[in-house]
Tab-separated table of C-alpha atoms in Angstrom:
chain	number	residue	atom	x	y	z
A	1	UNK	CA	-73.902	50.875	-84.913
A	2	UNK	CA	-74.259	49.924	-88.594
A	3	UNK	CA	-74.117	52.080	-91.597
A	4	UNK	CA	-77.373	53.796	-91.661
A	5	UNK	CA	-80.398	52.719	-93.892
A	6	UNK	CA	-78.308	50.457	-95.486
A	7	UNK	CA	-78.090	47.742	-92.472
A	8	UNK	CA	-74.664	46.146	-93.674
A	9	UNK	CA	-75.150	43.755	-90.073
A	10	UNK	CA	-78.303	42.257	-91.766
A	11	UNK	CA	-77.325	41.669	-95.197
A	12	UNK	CA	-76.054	37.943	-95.072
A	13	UNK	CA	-79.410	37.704	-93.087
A	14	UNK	CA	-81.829	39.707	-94.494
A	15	UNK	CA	-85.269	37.681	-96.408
A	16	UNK	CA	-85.555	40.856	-98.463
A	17	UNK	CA	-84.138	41.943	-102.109
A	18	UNK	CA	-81.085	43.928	-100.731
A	19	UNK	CA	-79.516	43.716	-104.461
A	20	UNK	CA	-82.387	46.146	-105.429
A	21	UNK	CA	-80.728	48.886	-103.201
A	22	UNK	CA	-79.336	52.069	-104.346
A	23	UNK	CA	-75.397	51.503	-104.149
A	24	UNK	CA	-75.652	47.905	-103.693
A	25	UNK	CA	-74.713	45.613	-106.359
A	26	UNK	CA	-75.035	41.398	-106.739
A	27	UNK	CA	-73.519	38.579	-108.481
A	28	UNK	CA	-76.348	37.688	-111.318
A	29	UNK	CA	-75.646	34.034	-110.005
A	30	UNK	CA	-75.189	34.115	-106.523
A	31	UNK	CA	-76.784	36.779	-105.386
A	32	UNK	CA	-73.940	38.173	-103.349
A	33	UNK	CA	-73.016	41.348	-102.782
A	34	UNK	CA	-70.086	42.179	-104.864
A	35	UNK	CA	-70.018	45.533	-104.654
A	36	UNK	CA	-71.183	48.396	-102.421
A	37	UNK	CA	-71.052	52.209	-103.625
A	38	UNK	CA	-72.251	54.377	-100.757
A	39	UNK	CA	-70.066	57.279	-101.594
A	40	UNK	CA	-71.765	61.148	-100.245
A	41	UNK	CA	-74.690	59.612	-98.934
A	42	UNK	CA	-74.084	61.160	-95.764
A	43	UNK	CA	-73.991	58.024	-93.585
A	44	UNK	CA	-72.825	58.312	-90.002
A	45	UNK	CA	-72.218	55.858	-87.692
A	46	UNK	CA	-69.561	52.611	-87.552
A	47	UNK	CA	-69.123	50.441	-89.793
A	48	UNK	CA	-70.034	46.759	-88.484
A	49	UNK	CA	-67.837	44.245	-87.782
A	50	UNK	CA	-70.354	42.132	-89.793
A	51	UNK	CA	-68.721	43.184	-93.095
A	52	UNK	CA	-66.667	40.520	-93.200
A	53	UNK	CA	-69.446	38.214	-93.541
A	54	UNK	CA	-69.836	39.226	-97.119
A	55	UNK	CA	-67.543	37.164	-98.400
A	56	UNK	CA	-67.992	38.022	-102.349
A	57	UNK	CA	-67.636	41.192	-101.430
A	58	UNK	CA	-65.125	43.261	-104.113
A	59	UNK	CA	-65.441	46.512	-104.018
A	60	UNK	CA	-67.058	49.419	-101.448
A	61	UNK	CA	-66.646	53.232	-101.745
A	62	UNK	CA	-67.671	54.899	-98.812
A	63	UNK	CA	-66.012	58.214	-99.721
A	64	UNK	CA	-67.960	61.025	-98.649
A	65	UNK	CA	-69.723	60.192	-95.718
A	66	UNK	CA	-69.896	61.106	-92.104
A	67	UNK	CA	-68.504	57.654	-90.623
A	68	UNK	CA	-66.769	57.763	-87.482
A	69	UNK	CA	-64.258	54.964	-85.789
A	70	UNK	CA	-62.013	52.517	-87.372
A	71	UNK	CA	-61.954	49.799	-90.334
A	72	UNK	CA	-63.006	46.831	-88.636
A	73	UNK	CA	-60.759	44.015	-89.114
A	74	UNK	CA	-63.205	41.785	-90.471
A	75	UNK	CA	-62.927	43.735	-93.690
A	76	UNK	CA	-59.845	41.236	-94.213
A	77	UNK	CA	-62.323	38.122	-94.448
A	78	UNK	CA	-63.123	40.252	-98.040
A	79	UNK	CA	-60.530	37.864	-100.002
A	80	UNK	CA	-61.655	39.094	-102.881
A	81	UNK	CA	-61.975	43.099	-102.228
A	82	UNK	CA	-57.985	43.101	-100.547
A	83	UNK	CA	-57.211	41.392	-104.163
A	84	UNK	CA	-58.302	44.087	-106.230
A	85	UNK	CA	-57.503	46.585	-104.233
A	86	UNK	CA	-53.942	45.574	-103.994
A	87	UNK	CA	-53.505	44.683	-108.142
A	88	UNK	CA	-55.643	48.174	-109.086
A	89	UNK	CA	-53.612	50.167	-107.088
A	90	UNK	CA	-50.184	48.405	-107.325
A	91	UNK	CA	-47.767	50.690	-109.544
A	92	UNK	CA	-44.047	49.841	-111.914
A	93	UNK	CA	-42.360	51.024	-108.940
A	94	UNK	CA	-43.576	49.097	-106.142
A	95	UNK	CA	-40.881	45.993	-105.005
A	96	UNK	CA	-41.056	43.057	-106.701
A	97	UNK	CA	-42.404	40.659	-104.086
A	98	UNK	CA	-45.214	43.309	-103.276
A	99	UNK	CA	-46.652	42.969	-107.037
A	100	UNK	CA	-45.960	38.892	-107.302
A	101	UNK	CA	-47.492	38.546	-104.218
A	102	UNK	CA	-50.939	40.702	-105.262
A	103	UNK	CA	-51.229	38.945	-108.642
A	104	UNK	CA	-50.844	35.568	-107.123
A	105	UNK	CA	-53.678	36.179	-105.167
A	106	UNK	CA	-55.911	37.343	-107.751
A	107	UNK	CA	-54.932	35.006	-110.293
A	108	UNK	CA	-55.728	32.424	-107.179
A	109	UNK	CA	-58.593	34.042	-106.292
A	110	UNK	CA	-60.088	33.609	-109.737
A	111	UNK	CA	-59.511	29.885	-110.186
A	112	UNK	CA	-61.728	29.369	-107.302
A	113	UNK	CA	-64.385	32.639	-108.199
A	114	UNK	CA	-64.288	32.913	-112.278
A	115	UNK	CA	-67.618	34.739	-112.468
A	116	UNK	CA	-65.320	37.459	-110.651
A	117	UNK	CA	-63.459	38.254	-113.056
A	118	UNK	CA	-66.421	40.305	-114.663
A	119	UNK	CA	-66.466	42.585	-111.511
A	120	UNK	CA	-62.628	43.148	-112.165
A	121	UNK	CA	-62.667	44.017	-115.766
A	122	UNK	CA	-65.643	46.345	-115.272
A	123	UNK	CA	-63.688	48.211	-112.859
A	124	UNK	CA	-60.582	48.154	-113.716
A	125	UNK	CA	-60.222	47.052	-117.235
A	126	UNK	CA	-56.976	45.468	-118.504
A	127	UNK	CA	-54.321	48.787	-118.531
A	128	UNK	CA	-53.342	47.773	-115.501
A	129	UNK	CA	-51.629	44.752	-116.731
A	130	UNK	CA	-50.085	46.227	-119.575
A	131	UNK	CA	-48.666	49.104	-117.513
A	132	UNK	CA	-46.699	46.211	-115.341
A	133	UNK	CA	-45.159	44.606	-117.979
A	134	UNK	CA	-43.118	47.030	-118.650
A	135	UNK	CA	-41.015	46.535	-115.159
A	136	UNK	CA	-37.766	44.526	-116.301
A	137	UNK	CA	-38.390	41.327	-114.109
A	138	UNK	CA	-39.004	38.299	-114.506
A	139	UNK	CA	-40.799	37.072	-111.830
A	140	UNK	CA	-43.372	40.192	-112.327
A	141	UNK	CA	-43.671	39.137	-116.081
A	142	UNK	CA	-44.994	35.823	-115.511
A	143	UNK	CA	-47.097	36.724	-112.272
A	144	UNK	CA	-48.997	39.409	-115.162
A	145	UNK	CA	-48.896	36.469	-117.842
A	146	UNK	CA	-50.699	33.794	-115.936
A	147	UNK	CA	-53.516	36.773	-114.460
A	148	UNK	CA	-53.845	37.630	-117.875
A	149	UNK	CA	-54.260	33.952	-119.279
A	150	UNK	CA	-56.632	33.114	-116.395
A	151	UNK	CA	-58.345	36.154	-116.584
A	152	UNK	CA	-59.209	35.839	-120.677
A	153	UNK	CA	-59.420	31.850	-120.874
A	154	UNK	CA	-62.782	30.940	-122.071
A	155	UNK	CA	-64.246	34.680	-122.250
A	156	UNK	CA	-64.225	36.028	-125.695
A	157	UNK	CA	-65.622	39.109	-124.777
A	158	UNK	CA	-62.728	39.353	-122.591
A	159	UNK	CA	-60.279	38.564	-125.480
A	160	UNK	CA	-61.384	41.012	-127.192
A	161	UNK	CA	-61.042	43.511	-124.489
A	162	UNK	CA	-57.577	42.124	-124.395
A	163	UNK	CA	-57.173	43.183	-128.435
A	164	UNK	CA	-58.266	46.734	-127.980
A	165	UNK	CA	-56.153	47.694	-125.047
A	166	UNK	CA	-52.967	46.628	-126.716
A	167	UNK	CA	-52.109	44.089	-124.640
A	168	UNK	CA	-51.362	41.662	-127.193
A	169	UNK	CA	-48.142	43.296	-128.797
A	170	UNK	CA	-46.725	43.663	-125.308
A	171	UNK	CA	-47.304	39.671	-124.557
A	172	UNK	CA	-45.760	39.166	-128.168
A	173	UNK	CA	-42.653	40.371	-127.189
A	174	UNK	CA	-42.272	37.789	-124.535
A	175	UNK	CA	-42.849	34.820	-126.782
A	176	UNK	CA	-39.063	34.803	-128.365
A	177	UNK	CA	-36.569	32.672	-127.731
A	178	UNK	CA	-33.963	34.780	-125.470
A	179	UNK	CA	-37.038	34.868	-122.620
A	180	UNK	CA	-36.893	32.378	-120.029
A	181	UNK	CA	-39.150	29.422	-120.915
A	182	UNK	CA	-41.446	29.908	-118.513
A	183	UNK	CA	-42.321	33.449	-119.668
A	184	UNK	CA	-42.486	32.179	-122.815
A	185	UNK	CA	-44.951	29.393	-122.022
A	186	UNK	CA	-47.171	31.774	-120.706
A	187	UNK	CA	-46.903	33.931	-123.304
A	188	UNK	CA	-47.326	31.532	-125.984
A	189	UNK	CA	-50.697	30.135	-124.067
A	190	UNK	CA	-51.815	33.499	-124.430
A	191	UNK	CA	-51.515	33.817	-127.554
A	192	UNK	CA	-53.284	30.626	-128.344
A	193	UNK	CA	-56.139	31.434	-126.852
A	194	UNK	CA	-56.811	34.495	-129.225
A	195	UNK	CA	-56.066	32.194	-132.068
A	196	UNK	CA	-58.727	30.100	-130.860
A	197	UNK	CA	-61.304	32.770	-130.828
A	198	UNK	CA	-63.574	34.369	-133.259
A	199	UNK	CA	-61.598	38.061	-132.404
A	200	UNK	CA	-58.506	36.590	-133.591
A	201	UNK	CA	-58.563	38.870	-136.503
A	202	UNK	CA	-58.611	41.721	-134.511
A	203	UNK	CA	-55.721	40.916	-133.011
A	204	UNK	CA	-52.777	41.275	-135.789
């Protein structure tokens, strides 16, 4: 059984304007679902194996609800929704390869997707990022550097986002000489790319 009025077997099939849909939002572009908020709705049944066909799929909030059975495992064909789940939710604590591994894929993820990265900044914003600097290695340092120079390169809006969360003294720091070059690479990249911008000035 599917979820309810909502029909999430149908959507990649459906000839009608799902993105108009209470809960259900679409990529301006594609016209994807992105994001699906169906939270207290009081929907019962399964959810369909079928949500793994919606493949731009980031986010879903089903909280609330009367749904019986299991996550399908189709919800893995959701690149992008395991993505941010894992970065939003990752914490300083968690082991090292755990948080390389999730920014990785993001930072991957947006190469191939950049009109996602809108999605991710709406809902999670940039703190994130600036919380896991702070965790004394390396390798987590330049996994956050290169999301956060893929994530602002060519977006001024963005960069400025970037200015106003503080995240630019915290990359600073890792643009002297005693880092390892890589770090400082990334850093320095960073860096550039406000330069280059009209927010610049906001910056320092």
């Amino acid at each position: 059984m599917c979820i309810a009025i909502y029909d999430l077997c149908s959507f990649v099939r459906l000839k009608v304007d799902y993105c108009v849909w209470r809960g259900v939002t679409c990529d301006n572009v594609t016209f994807n679902v992105v994001a699906l908020n169906l939270s207290s709705l009081n929907l019962d049944g399964e959810i369909s194996t079928s949500i793994g066909d919606l493949k731009g799929l980031l986010s879903i909030d089903l909280k609330g609800n009367l749904l019986s059975g299991q996550i399908p495992d189709e919800i893995g064909d959701c690149v992008g929704l395991k993505s941010f789940k894992s970065v939003s939710s990752l914490s300083p604590d968690e082991p090292e390869d755990v948080i390389v591994s999730a920014f990785q894929k993001l930072t991957a993820f947006f190469h191939q997707r950049p009109e996602q990265k809108f999605v991710f900044i709406t809902q999670h914003g940039l703190l994130p990022l600036v919380e896991l600097l702070e965790v004394p290695k390396n390798r987590v340092t330049c996994s956050v550097l290169q999301l956060s120079n893929q994530i602002i390169r060519d977006n001024t809006e963005f960069q400025e986002n970037a200015c106003l969360v503080g995240l630019i003294p915290s990359i600073m720091s890792f643009a002297v000489p005693d880092r390892p070059r890589e770090i400082r690479m990334e850093a320095a990249y960073f860096l550039q790319q406000l330069c280059h911008s009209r927010y610049a000035i906001l910056c320092y």
